[in-house]
Structures are given as C-alpha cells and as structure tokens.
CSV table of C-alpha atoms and ligand atoms in Angstrom, one decimal:
chain,number,residue,atom,x,y,z
A,1,MET,CA,-31.6,89.6,177.2
A,2,THR,CA,-34.2,91.4,175.1
A,3,ALA,CA,-34.9,90.2,171.5
A,4,LYS,CA,-32.4,91.1,168.9
A,5,ARG,CA,-33.3,94.1,166.8
A,6,ARG,CA,-33.8,93.0,163.2
A,7,ILE,CA,-32.3,95.4,160.7
A,8,ALA,CA,-32.4,95.9,156.9
A,9,ILE,CA,-29.5,97.8,155.5
A,10,LEU,CA,-30.1,99.6,152.2
A,11,GLY,CA,-26.7,100.5,150.7
A,12,SER,CA,-24.8,97.9,152.7
A,13,THR,CA,-21.7,98.1,150.5
A,14,GLY,CA,-21.1,101.8,151.1
A,15,SER,CA,-19.2,103.7,153.7
A,16,ILE,CA,-22.2,103.9,156.1
A,17,GLY,CA,-23.4,100.4,155.3
A,18,THR,CA,-20.1,98.7,156.0
A,19,GLN,CA,-19.6,100.7,159.2
A,20,ALA,CA,-23.1,99.5,160.4
A,21,LEU,CA,-22.0,96.0,159.7
A,22,ASP,CA,-18.9,96.6,161.7
A,23,ILE,CA,-21.1,97.6,164.7
A,24,ILE,CA,-23.2,94.5,164.2
A,25,ASP,CA,-20.0,92.4,164.3
A,26,GLN,CA,-19.2,94.0,167.6
A,27,HIS,CA,-22.7,93.2,169.0
A,28,PRO,CA,-24.0,90.0,167.5
A,29,ASP,CA,-26.2,89.5,170.5
A,30,ARG,CA,-28.1,92.7,169.8
A,31,PHE,CA,-28.7,92.8,166.0
A,32,GLU,CA,-29.8,90.5,163.3
A,33,VAL,CA,-29.4,91.4,159.6
A,34,THR,CA,-32.5,90.5,157.7
A,35,ALA,CA,-32.0,92.3,154.4
A,36,LEU,CA,-29.1,93.9,152.5
A,37,SER,CA,-28.8,95.9,149.3
A,38,ALA,CA,-26.1,97.1,146.9
A,39,HIS,CA,-26.2,98.9,143.5
A,40,SER,CA,-23.5,97.4,141.4
A,41,GLN,CA,-20.9,95.9,143.7
A,42,ALA,CA,-22.4,92.4,143.4
A,43,ASP,CA,-19.3,90.5,144.6
A,44,MET,CA,-19.1,92.5,147.8
A,45,LEU,CA,-22.8,92.0,148.4
A,46,PHE,CA,-22.4,88.2,147.8
A,47,GLU,CA,-19.7,88.2,150.5
A,48,GLN,CA,-22.0,90.0,152.9
A,49,VAL,CA,-24.9,87.7,152.2
A,50,ARG,CA,-22.6,84.7,152.9
A,51,GLU,CA,-21.5,86.2,156.2
A,52,TYR,CA,-24.8,87.7,157.6
A,53,ARG,CA,-27.3,85.3,155.9
A,54,PRO,CA,-30.1,87.8,155.5
A,55,LYS,CA,-33.5,86.6,154.3
A,56,MET,CA,-33.6,89.2,151.4
A,57,ALA,CA,-31.0,90.9,149.2
A,58,ALA,CA,-31.2,93.4,146.4
A,59,LEU,CA,-29.0,94.5,143.6
A,60,THR,CA,-30.5,97.7,142.3
A,61,ALA,CA,-28.4,98.1,139.1
A,62,GLY,CA,-30.1,95.0,137.6
A,63,GLU,CA,-30.2,91.3,137.5
A,64,VAL,CA,-27.0,89.1,137.8
A,65,ALA,CA,-26.5,85.4,138.2
A,66,ILE,CA,-26.7,84.4,141.9
A,67,PRO,CA,-24.1,81.8,143.1
A,68,ASP,CA,-25.6,78.5,144.1
A,69,ASP,CA,-24.7,78.8,147.8
A,70,LEU,CA,-26.7,82.1,148.1
A,71,GLN,CA,-30.0,80.7,146.9
A,72,PHE,CA,-31.2,80.5,150.5
A,73,CYS,CA,-31.9,84.2,150.3
A,74,ASP,CA,-34.7,85.9,148.2
A,75,TRP,CA,-33.1,88.1,145.6
A,76,TYR,CA,-34.6,91.3,144.1
A,77,PHE,CA,-33.3,93.3,141.2
A,78,GLY,CA,-33.7,96.8,139.7
A,79,GLU,CA,-34.7,100.2,141.0
A,80,ASP,CA,-37.9,99.0,142.7
A,81,ALA,CA,-36.1,96.4,144.7
A,82,LEU,CA,-35.1,99.0,147.3
A,83,SER,CA,-38.7,99.8,148.2
A,84,THR,CA,-39.7,96.2,148.0
A,85,ILE,CA,-37.2,95.1,150.7
A,86,ALA,CA,-37.8,98.3,152.7
A,87,SER,CA,-41.4,97.4,153.1
A,88,THR,CA,-41.4,93.6,153.1
A,89,ALA,CA,-38.2,92.6,154.9
A,90,PRO,CA,-38.9,91.0,158.3
A,91,CYS,CA,-37.3,93.8,160.3
A,92,ASP,CA,-37.8,96.5,163.0
A,93,ASP,CA,-35.4,99.0,161.5
A,94,VAL,CA,-34.4,100.1,158.0
A,95,LEU,CA,-31.0,101.8,157.8
A,96,VAL,CA,-31.3,103.9,154.6
A,97,SER,CA,-27.7,104.4,153.6
A,98,VAL,CA,-27.9,104.5,149.8
A,99,VAL,CA,-26.6,107.7,148.2
A,100,GLY,CA,-28.9,110.1,146.3
A,101,MET,CA,-32.5,110.9,146.1
A,102,VAL,CA,-33.3,107.3,145.0
A,103,GLY,CA,-33.5,106.7,148.8
A,104,LEU,CA,-36.8,108.7,149.1
A,105,ARG,CA,-39.1,106.0,148.0
A,106,SER,CA,-37.6,103.4,150.2
A,107,VAL,CA,-37.9,105.7,153.3
A,108,LEU,CA,-41.6,106.1,152.5
A,109,ALA,CA,-42.0,102.4,151.8
A,110,ALA,CA,-40.4,101.5,155.1
A,111,ARG,CA,-42.6,103.9,157.0
A,112,ALA,CA,-45.8,102.7,155.2
A,113,ALA,CA,-44.9,99.3,156.5
A,114,GLY,CA,-44.5,100.6,160.1
A,115,LYS,CA,-40.7,100.3,160.3
A,116,ARG,CA,-38.4,102.6,162.1
A,117,VAL,CA,-36.1,104.5,159.7
A,118,LEU,CA,-32.5,105.2,160.6
A,119,LEU,CA,-31.7,107.9,158.1
A,120,ALA,CA,-28.2,108.5,156.7
A,121,ASN,CA,-29.6,109.3,153.2
A,122,LYS,CA,-29.9,113.1,153.5
A,123,GLU,CA,-31.0,113.5,149.9
A,124,ALA,CA,-34.4,111.9,150.7
A,125,LEU,CA,-35.2,114.6,153.3
A,126,VAL,CA,-33.8,117.4,151.1
A,127,ALA,CA,-36.0,116.4,148.1
A,128,GLY,CA,-39.1,115.2,149.9
A,129,GLY,CA,-38.9,116.6,153.4
A,130,GLN,CA,-42.6,117.2,153.9
A,131,LEU,CA,-43.5,113.8,152.7
A,132,VAL,CA,-40.9,112.1,154.9
A,133,MET,CA,-41.9,114.1,158.0
A,134,ASP,CA,-45.6,113.4,157.4
A,135,ALA,CA,-44.8,109.7,157.2
A,136,CYS,CA,-42.6,109.8,160.3
A,137,VAL,CA,-45.1,111.1,162.9
A,138,SER,CA,-44.8,108.7,165.8
A,139,THR,CA,-48.0,107.6,167.6
A,140,THR,CA,-46.1,106.3,170.6
A,141,ASP,CA,-43.2,107.7,172.7
A,142,ASP,CA,-40.7,105.8,170.5
A,143,PRO,CA,-39.2,107.7,167.6
A,144,VAL,CA,-39.8,106.3,164.1
A,145,LEU,CA,-37.1,108.4,162.4
A,146,ILE,CA,-33.6,108.7,163.9
A,147,PRO,CA,-30.9,110.7,162.1
A,148,VAL,CA,-27.5,109.2,161.3
A,149,ASP,CA,-25.8,112.2,159.9
A,150,SER,CA,-23.3,113.2,162.6
A,151,GLU,CA,-24.5,116.9,162.9
A,152,HIS,CA,-28.1,115.9,163.1
A,153,SER,CA,-27.4,113.1,165.5
A,154,ALA,CA,-25.6,115.7,167.7
A,155,ILE,CA,-28.6,118.1,167.6
A,156,TYR,CA,-31.0,115.2,168.2
A,157,GLN,CA,-29.0,114.2,171.3
A,158,VAL,CA,-28.9,117.8,172.6
A,159,LEU,CA,-32.6,118.2,172.1
A,160,LEU,CA,-33.3,114.9,173.9
A,161,ALA,CA,-31.3,116.2,176.8
A,162,SER,CA,-33.0,119.5,176.9
A,163,LYS,CA,-36.4,118.0,177.5
A,164,GLY,CA,-38.7,120.0,175.2
A,165,ASN,CA,-37.3,123.4,175.9
A,166,PRO,CA,-37.6,125.4,172.7
A,167,TYR,CA,-34.3,126.2,171.1
A,168,GLU,CA,-33.2,129.5,169.5
A,169,ARG,CA,-30.6,128.5,167.0
A,170,ILE,CA,-29.1,125.4,165.5
A,171,ILE,CA,-25.4,125.7,164.8
A,172,LEU,CA,-24.3,123.2,162.2
A,173,THR,CA,-20.5,122.7,162.3
A,174,ALA,CA,-18.7,122.2,159.0
A,175,SER,CA,-15.1,121.0,158.5
A,176,GLY,CA,-14.8,123.3,155.5
A,177,GLY,CA,-13.5,120.4,153.4
A,178,PRO,CA,-10.2,120.2,151.5
A,179,PHE,CA,-10.5,123.7,149.9
A,180,LEU,CA,-11.0,125.7,153.0
A,181,THR,CA,-7.8,127.6,152.5
A,182,TRP,CA,-7.7,127.6,148.7
A,183,THR,CA,-8.4,130.7,146.7
A,184,HIS,CA,-11.2,130.8,144.2
A,185,ALA,CA,-8.6,130.7,141.4
A,186,GLN,CA,-7.1,127.6,142.8
A,187,MET,CA,-10.5,126.0,143.3
A,188,GLN,CA,-11.3,126.6,139.6
A,189,THR,CA,-8.5,124.2,138.7
A,190,ALA,CA,-9.2,121.6,141.4
A,191,LYS,CA,-9.0,118.0,140.3
A,192,LEU,CA,-11.2,115.1,141.3
A,193,SER,CA,-8.3,113.7,143.4
A,194,ASP,CA,-8.0,117.1,145.3
A,195,ALA,CA,-11.8,117.1,146.0
A,196,LEU,CA,-11.6,113.5,147.3
A,197,LYS,CA,-9.0,114.4,150.0
A,198,HIS,CA,-11.3,115.1,152.9
A,199,PRO,CA,-9.3,116.2,156.0
A,200,ASN,CA,-11.3,114.4,158.7
A,201,TRP,CA,-13.8,111.9,157.4
A,202,ASP,CA,-13.5,108.8,155.2
A,203,MET,CA,-16.8,108.7,153.2
A,204,GLY,CA,-18.4,107.8,149.9
A,205,GLN,CA,-17.4,109.7,146.8
A,206,LYS,CA,-20.5,111.8,146.4
A,207,ILE,CA,-20.6,113.2,149.9
A,208,THR,CA,-16.9,113.8,149.8
A,209,ILE,CA,-17.3,116.0,146.8
A,210,ASP,CA,-20.3,117.6,148.4
A,211,SER,CA,-18.1,118.4,151.4
A,212,ALA,CA,-15.5,120.1,149.1
A,213,THR,CA,-18.2,122.3,147.6
A,214,MET,CA,-20.0,122.7,150.9
A,215,PHE,CA,-23.2,121.4,149.2
A,216,ASN,CA,-23.0,118.8,151.9
A,217,LYS,CA,-23.6,121.6,154.5
A,218,ALA,CA,-26.3,123.1,152.2
A,219,LEU,CA,-28.1,119.7,152.2
A,220,GLU,CA,-27.6,119.4,156.0
A,221,MET,CA,-29.2,122.9,156.5
A,222,ILE,CA,-32.3,121.6,154.7
A,223,GLU,CA,-32.1,118.3,156.6
A,224,ALA,CA,-32.1,120.3,159.8
A,225,LYS,CA,-35.1,122.3,158.8
A,226,TRP,CA,-37.2,119.2,158.4
A,227,LEU,CA,-35.9,117.2,161.3
A,228,PHE,CA,-36.0,119.9,163.9
A,229,ASP,CA,-38.7,122.2,162.4
A,230,ALA,CA,-36.3,125.1,162.1
A,231,THR,CA,-36.8,128.3,160.2
A,232,PRO,CA,-34.0,129.5,157.9
A,233,ASN,CA,-33.1,132.2,160.5
A,234,GLN,CA,-32.6,129.5,163.2
A,235,ILE,CA,-30.0,127.6,161.1
A,236,GLU,CA,-26.4,128.8,161.2
A,237,VAL,CA,-23.3,127.2,159.7
A,238,LEU,CA,-20.0,127.5,161.6
A,239,VAL,CA,-16.7,126.3,160.1
A,240,HIS,CA,-14.8,124.1,162.6
A,241,PRO,CA,-12.0,122.4,160.8
A,242,GLN,CA,-11.2,119.8,163.5
A,243,SER,CA,-14.8,118.2,163.3
A,244,ILE,CA,-14.8,117.6,167.1
A,245,ILE,CA,-17.9,119.5,167.9
A,246,HIS,CA,-20.5,117.8,165.8
A,247,SER,CA,-23.0,120.6,166.2
A,248,MET,CA,-24.6,122.9,168.8
A,249,VAL,CA,-27.9,124.2,169.9
A,250,SER,CA,-28.4,127.5,171.7
A,251,PHE,CA,-31.3,128.4,174.1
A,252,GLN,CA,-32.9,131.6,175.3
A,253,ASP,CA,-31.1,131.4,178.7
A,254,GLY,CA,-27.8,132.0,176.9
A,255,ALA,CA,-26.7,128.4,177.1
A,256,THR,CA,-25.2,126.7,174.0
A,257,LEU,CA,-25.1,122.9,174.2
A,258,ALA,CA,-22.8,120.8,172.0
A,259,GLN,CA,-22.1,117.2,171.3
A,260,LEU,CA,-18.5,116.3,170.9
A,261,GLY,CA,-16.5,113.3,169.8
A,262,VAL,CA,-13.7,112.0,167.6
A,263,PRO,CA,-14.9,112.1,164.0
A,264,ASP,CA,-16.0,108.5,163.5
A,265,MET,CA,-19.3,107.8,161.9
A,266,ARG,CA,-19.7,104.6,163.9
A,267,ALA,CA,-20.7,106.7,166.9
A,268,PRO,CA,-23.9,108.3,165.3
A,269,ILE,CA,-24.7,105.0,163.4
A,270,ALA,CA,-24.5,103.0,166.7
A,271,PHE,CA,-26.5,105.7,168.5
A,272,ALA,CA,-29.4,105.3,165.9
A,273,MET,CA,-29.1,101.5,165.8
A,274,ALA,CA,-29.2,100.9,169.6
A,275,PHE,CA,-31.4,103.8,170.5
A,276,PRO,CA,-32.1,104.6,173.4
A,277,ASP,CA,-29.0,102.7,174.6
A,278,ARG,CA,-25.4,103.8,174.1
A,279,ILE,CA,-23.2,101.0,173.0
A,280,THR,CA,-19.5,100.6,172.3
A,281,ASN,CA,-18.7,100.9,168.6
A,282,GLY,CA,-15.0,101.3,168.1
A,283,THR,CA,-14.9,105.1,168.2
A,284,PRO,CA,-11.8,106.1,170.3
A,285,PRO,CA,-12.4,108.2,173.4
A,286,LEU,CA,-12.0,112.0,173.0
A,287,ARG,CA,-8.9,113.4,174.6
A,288,LEU,CA,-9.2,117.1,174.3
A,289,GLU,CA,-5.8,117.7,175.9
A,290,GLN,CA,-4.1,115.9,173.0
A,291,LEU,CA,-5.6,118.3,170.4
A,292,ALA,CA,-3.7,121.4,169.3
A,293,GLY,CA,-6.9,123.4,169.7
A,294,LEU,CA,-10.4,123.9,168.4
A,295,SER,CA,-11.0,126.7,165.9
A,296,PHE,CA,-14.0,128.4,164.3
A,297,GLU,CA,-14.7,130.8,161.5
A,298,ALA,CA,-17.7,132.0,159.5
A,299,PRO,CA,-18.2,130.3,156.1
A,300,ASP,CA,-17.0,132.2,153.0
A,301,LEU,CA,-20.2,132.5,151.0
A,302,THR,CA,-18.4,133.8,148.0
A,303,ARG,CA,-16.1,130.8,147.6
A,304,PHE,CA,-18.8,128.4,148.8
A,305,PRO,CA,-22.1,129.6,147.2
A,306,ALA,CA,-23.8,126.4,148.3
A,307,ILE,CA,-24.7,127.8,151.7
A,308,ARG,CA,-26.3,131.0,150.2
A,309,LEU,CA,-28.2,128.8,147.7
A,310,ALA,CA,-29.6,126.6,150.5
A,311,TYR,CA,-30.9,129.7,152.4
A,312,ASP,CA,-32.5,130.9,149.2
A,313,CYS,CA,-34.2,127.5,148.7
A,314,LEU,CA,-35.3,127.3,152.3
A,315,ARG,CA,-37.0,130.7,151.9
A,316,ALA,CA,-38.5,129.9,148.5
A,317,GLY,CA,-40.2,126.7,149.7
A,318,GLY,CA,-42.1,124.5,147.3
A,319,ALA,CA,-39.7,122.1,145.4
A,320,ALA,CA,-36.7,124.5,145.5
A,321,CYS,CA,-34.7,122.2,147.8
A,322,CYS,CA,-35.5,119.2,145.6
A,323,VAL,CA,-34.3,121.2,142.6
A,324,LEU,CA,-31.1,122.1,144.4
A,325,ASN,CA,-30.5,118.5,145.2
A,326,ALA,CA,-31.2,117.1,141.8
A,327,ALA,CA,-29.0,119.7,140.0
A,328,ASN,CA,-26.2,119.0,142.5
A,329,GLU,CA,-26.4,115.3,141.9
A,330,VAL,CA,-26.2,115.8,138.1
A,331,ALA,CA,-23.4,118.4,138.5
A,332,VAL,CA,-21.3,116.1,140.8
A,333,ASP,CA,-21.6,113.3,138.4
A,334,ALA,CA,-20.5,115.5,135.5
A,335,PHE,CA,-17.5,116.7,137.6
A,336,VAL,CA,-16.6,113.1,138.4
A,337,LYS,CA,-16.7,112.3,134.7
A,338,GLY,CA,-14.4,115.3,133.9
A,339,ILE,CA,-17.1,117.1,131.9
A,340,ILE,CA,-17.2,120.2,134.1
A,341,GLY,CA,-14.8,121.8,136.5
A,342,PHE,CA,-15.1,121.9,140.3
A,343,THR,CA,-16.4,125.5,140.6
A,344,ASP,CA,-18.9,124.7,137.8
A,345,ILE,CA,-20.9,122.5,140.2
A,346,ALA,CA,-22.3,125.5,142.1
A,347,LYS,CA,-22.8,127.4,138.8
A,348,VAL,CA,-25.0,124.5,137.4
A,349,VAL,CA,-27.1,124.5,140.6
A,350,GLU,CA,-27.6,128.2,140.6
A,351,GLN,CA,-28.5,128.3,136.9
A,352,VAL,CA,-31.1,125.5,137.3
A,353,LEU,CA,-32.6,127.2,140.3
A,354,GLN,CA,-32.8,130.6,138.5
A,355,GLY,CA,-34.4,129.1,135.4
A,356,ILE,CA,-36.9,126.7,136.7
A,357,GLY,CA,-39.6,128.8,138.4
A,358,HIS,CA,-41.9,127.7,141.3
A,359,LEU,CA,-42.7,124.0,141.5
A,360,SER,CA,-44.7,122.4,144.3
A,361,ALA,CA,-43.6,119.4,146.4
A,362,ASP,CA,-47.0,118.4,147.9
A,363,THR,CA,-47.1,114.9,146.6
A,364,LEU,CA,-44.5,112.2,145.7
A,365,ASP,CA,-45.4,112.9,142.0
A,366,ASP,CA,-44.7,116.6,142.5
A,367,VAL,CA,-41.3,115.8,144.0
A,368,LEU,CA,-40.4,113.3,141.2
A,369,HIS,CA,-41.6,115.8,138.6
A,370,ALA,CA,-39.4,118.6,140.1
A,371,ASP,CA,-36.5,116.2,140.4
A,372,LYS,CA,-36.8,115.2,136.7
A,373,GLN,CA,-37.2,118.7,135.5
A,374,ALA,CA,-34.1,119.9,137.4
A,375,ARG,CA,-32.0,117.0,136.2
A,376,ALA,CA,-33.0,117.7,132.6
A,377,ARG,CA,-32.2,121.4,133.0
A,378,ALA,CA,-28.9,120.6,134.6
A,379,GLN,CA,-27.9,118.2,131.8
A,380,ALA,CA,-28.9,120.8,129.2
A,381,PHE,CA,-26.8,123.5,130.9
A,382,ILE,CA,-23.8,121.2,131.3
A,383,HIS,CA,-23.9,120.2,127.6
A,384,THR,CA,-24.3,123.8,126.1
B,401,NDP,P1,-21.3,105.3,149.4
B,401,NDP,O1,-21.1,105.8,148.0
B,401,NDP,O2,-20.1,104.8,150.1
B,401,NDP,O3,-22.3,104.1,149.4
B,401,NDP,C1,-23.6,104.2,148.7
B,401,NDP,C2,-24.4,102.9,148.8
B,401,NDP,O4,-25.5,103.1,148.0
B,401,NDP,C3,-23.6,101.7,148.2
B,401,NDP,O5,-24.1,100.5,148.9
B,401,NDP,C4,-24.1,101.7,146.8
B,401,NDP,O6,-24.0,100.4,146.2
B,401,NDP,C5,-25.5,102.1,146.9
B,401,NDP,N1,-26.0,102.9,145.7
B,401,NDP,C6,-25.3,103.7,144.9
B,401,NDP,N2,-26.1,104.1,143.9
B,401,NDP,C7,-27.3,103.6,144.1
B,401,NDP,C8,-28.6,103.6,143.4
B,401,NDP,N3,-28.7,104.4,142.3
B,401,NDP,N4,-29.6,102.9,143.9
B,401,NDP,C9,-29.5,102.2,145.0
B,401,NDP,N5,-28.3,102.1,145.7
B,401,NDP,C10,-27.3,102.8,145.3
B,401,NDP,O7,-22.1,106.4,150.2
B,401,NDP,P2,-22.0,106.8,151.7
B,401,NDP,O8,-22.1,105.5,152.5
B,401,NDP,O9,-20.9,107.7,152.0
B,401,NDP,O10,-23.3,107.7,151.9
B,401,NDP,C11,-24.6,107.1,151.9
B,401,NDP,C12,-25.6,108.2,152.4
B,401,NDP,O11,-25.3,108.5,153.7
B,401,NDP,C13,-25.5,109.5,151.5
B,401,NDP,O12,-26.8,110.0,151.4
B,401,NDP,C14,-24.7,110.4,152.4
B,401,NDP,O13,-24.9,111.7,152.2
B,401,NDP,C15,-25.0,109.9,153.8
B,401,NDP,N6,-24.0,110.2,154.8
B,401,NDP,C16,-22.8,109.6,154.7
B,401,NDP,C17,-21.8,109.8,155.6
B,401,NDP,C18,-20.5,109.1,155.5
B,401,NDP,O14,-19.7,109.3,156.5
B,401,NDP,N7,-20.2,108.3,154.5
B,401,NDP,C19,-22.0,110.8,156.7
B,401,NDP,C20,-23.4,111.3,156.8
B,401,NDP,C21,-24.3,111.0,155.8
B,401,NDP,P3,-22.7,100.0,145.4
B,401,NDP,O15,-21.6,99.8,146.4
B,401,NDP,O16,-23.0,98.7,144.8
B,401,NDP,O17,-22.4,101.1,144.4
B,402,MG,MG1,-22.8,115.3,158.2
C-alpha cells in the first residue's frame, strides 16, 4: 500500500467540503486530513476536527473560543488564515472549496508551497486566471492543478484520453437551472426560494443562485478558457436539462467525446483526490435505459444575459472577468438579502462592466484593485 495522500480542505463545512469528507470516510486507507477550514460555522468545524483530528484548523470569520478537547490542533483565525494553512499545512493536496474570490490567495499560497491544488473554487480562476495558471505550470508529468467542477473534470478526462490531439470546441453543458422554462416576466418576480430550487444538484447557496441566473455557466466559460487555453470561439454552451452529459469536446475528425454520469459531485471530487486512480465514491451507476431521454437546446441569451456578458469579458481581456465576478458576488448577496430582484443581478453586472473601463490583471495587486473597484461600483449601483 502506498502512503496516504495528506489533504487540506479549505471550506470543509460546505457542500464540496462535506462531500470530500464523505469520500475520505469511504477510503480511510487512502487519505489523511491534515487541515480544515470554515468561515463561521464553528460548531460544525469543531465536530469535524474531533472526528478527523487535523493538525491545523482555521475559522476565517474571526476568533472564537476553542473547546478544551480540541487544543491538540493549531488554530488560525481571520481572512489570512486560509493562505496560512494552504501554505503551511503538512499536506500533498489542497482542496480549495471555499466560495468566492477569497479563494484566490489560498490557491497561490498552496502553489508557492509546492502543493497540488484540487480546485472547486471557480471564482479564483475567473478573477485571477493568468496568475493561477502561471503558478500551476508543472515541472513533472504530474499535474499540479486538477479541476473539481463537474464540467471541467469532464473536459479534463476527455482531453487526457485524447492524448494531446488538439481540440476544436469545448461544449459546456448547462442544466438551465430552475428558470429554464420561466418567462422574463416571471423571472422578474422570482423569489429566493424559487432560485434555490435547483433541479439536479444540491449545492451551496451562491452557486445555486448562479445556476439560476446562468452566471455559473458564465464563470465556467472563463474557467474553461484558463484551464484548457481556449479562445472564446472555442467555447460553447449547450443546455442539457438532465445533467447526465457533464461536458463534451469535439475534434477535427468530426468526433465529439463526452463524459457522462449521474449528477453527483462526489465523482469529480474523488477523481481529483485520487488522481490518477478511479475510486468508488457513492455515485450510483448510470442506467441510461432508465432515463426518459436526454435533451438539448441552445441557451436563451435574452433571458440569461450572463452568457453574453462572459463572451464580452473573454474578448475584452484585462480584468474584465474579475470585474464580472466581483459584481456578481455583490449582486447575489444583495438578492439574498432582498435588496434587489432576481433579474437585477445581471443588470448590476452589466452596468458595472459598462462603467468601469479597462483595468489590467497582470499582478495580484491589479486583480485585487479591479475586484475592489467593481465591488464599490456594484454597491453604488445597487443603492441608487
Ligand atoms: P458552500 O456555500 O456550500 O460552502 C462554502 C465553504 O466556504 C464553507 O465551508 C464556508 O464556511 C466557506 N466560506 C464561506 N465564506 C467564506 C469566506 N469569506 N472565507 C473563507 N471561507 C468561506 O459552497 P459550495 O461547497 O457549494 O461551493 C464551494 C466552491 O465550489 C464554489 O466556488 C463553487 O462555485 C464551487 N463548486 C461547487 C459545486 C457544488 O456542487 N457545490 C460544484 C462545482 C463548483 P461556513 O460553512 O463556515 O460558512
Ligand atoms: Mg459546474
């Protein structure tokens, strides 16, 4: 038996984080948890630390009293704690599964310390794609960045199987979310509870709302650009409501290769964690004969402007994608708090993109500056 892979999980109390722990429960001989982090769910993190006994743990929302029986672990608090444990935890892999662009610094910190990044946190790539990719150049045959997002895991798996043959197009599939069949007028009155009813996936609140606006797919288009060095013209979005085909890649010989499976995030999480092995993870087998059928349609760019905005940002370059992400994070938060309506989310993002002008994204300071500017503009637009 080879040595256990030591893993740090940033965002262990979230949807991806808890599913990663579920996989570890199924394979205690393969993995050892050496660090965990949560933001504000301290009690849940305490339970996890009790069970997995990591060497380090972080609560990013700030300091709280640590129970006596958990003093064996080194505790870190506040925003910087994420990067601290990403770089100093005794681990091989860092699963970055926090939500939002706060993940960017921890990705860079993990890489600076030579750790492999298993990346669920798409906002890091969207905001600082060039920085992340520059930090993730592998000097060996082993990858140092493995995507966890199901679409990108699918594309990654297809490209591995196609052995360096250049692809023509990446076809990102999208469920279409809960409002796929709603009219624009209906979407204008959509409530938070409507937006949180995702048809196929059980995910954290922010990504579920992003799926309803299709900003999730917009972020994934940008994620694909960086991970697979794709031009905007090589990236397509195809609505596939059943979420069985996780994405496809087409080649110049006319072949289109797809990766399929029951929609269960444990499959791509386990793929990344056990790479290059494939391990059981609880995902049920796919039984195509039991499905009523697979269907496909082009996305409606009028009801879902997010996709159009992503193409604009990909073509604009600079920090445009970072601005899109930041404005979206602020707008989603305002929607959750009942300050703006559902269809206002895209309006906020579009207004911020139109008003901000060209910003560069060459350095981390550039990215943080663009992020800050975009957040301020989004807040100003929301509160006028
Ligand atoms: P959740 O909201 O379920 O979990 C987020 C995690 O991040 C929690 O552990 C949370 O801590 C922590 N967190 C929240 N805010 C902060 C902060 N400001 N600083 C540090 N940590 C923070 O999200 P998901 O698990 O759904 O998503 C995580 C990431 O993975 C996102 O980027 C998402 O886009 C991506 N992803 C998720 C998929 C899914 O199926 N869920 C699929 C593909 C990608 P606490 O619990 O204490 O609040
Ligand atoms: Mg996805």
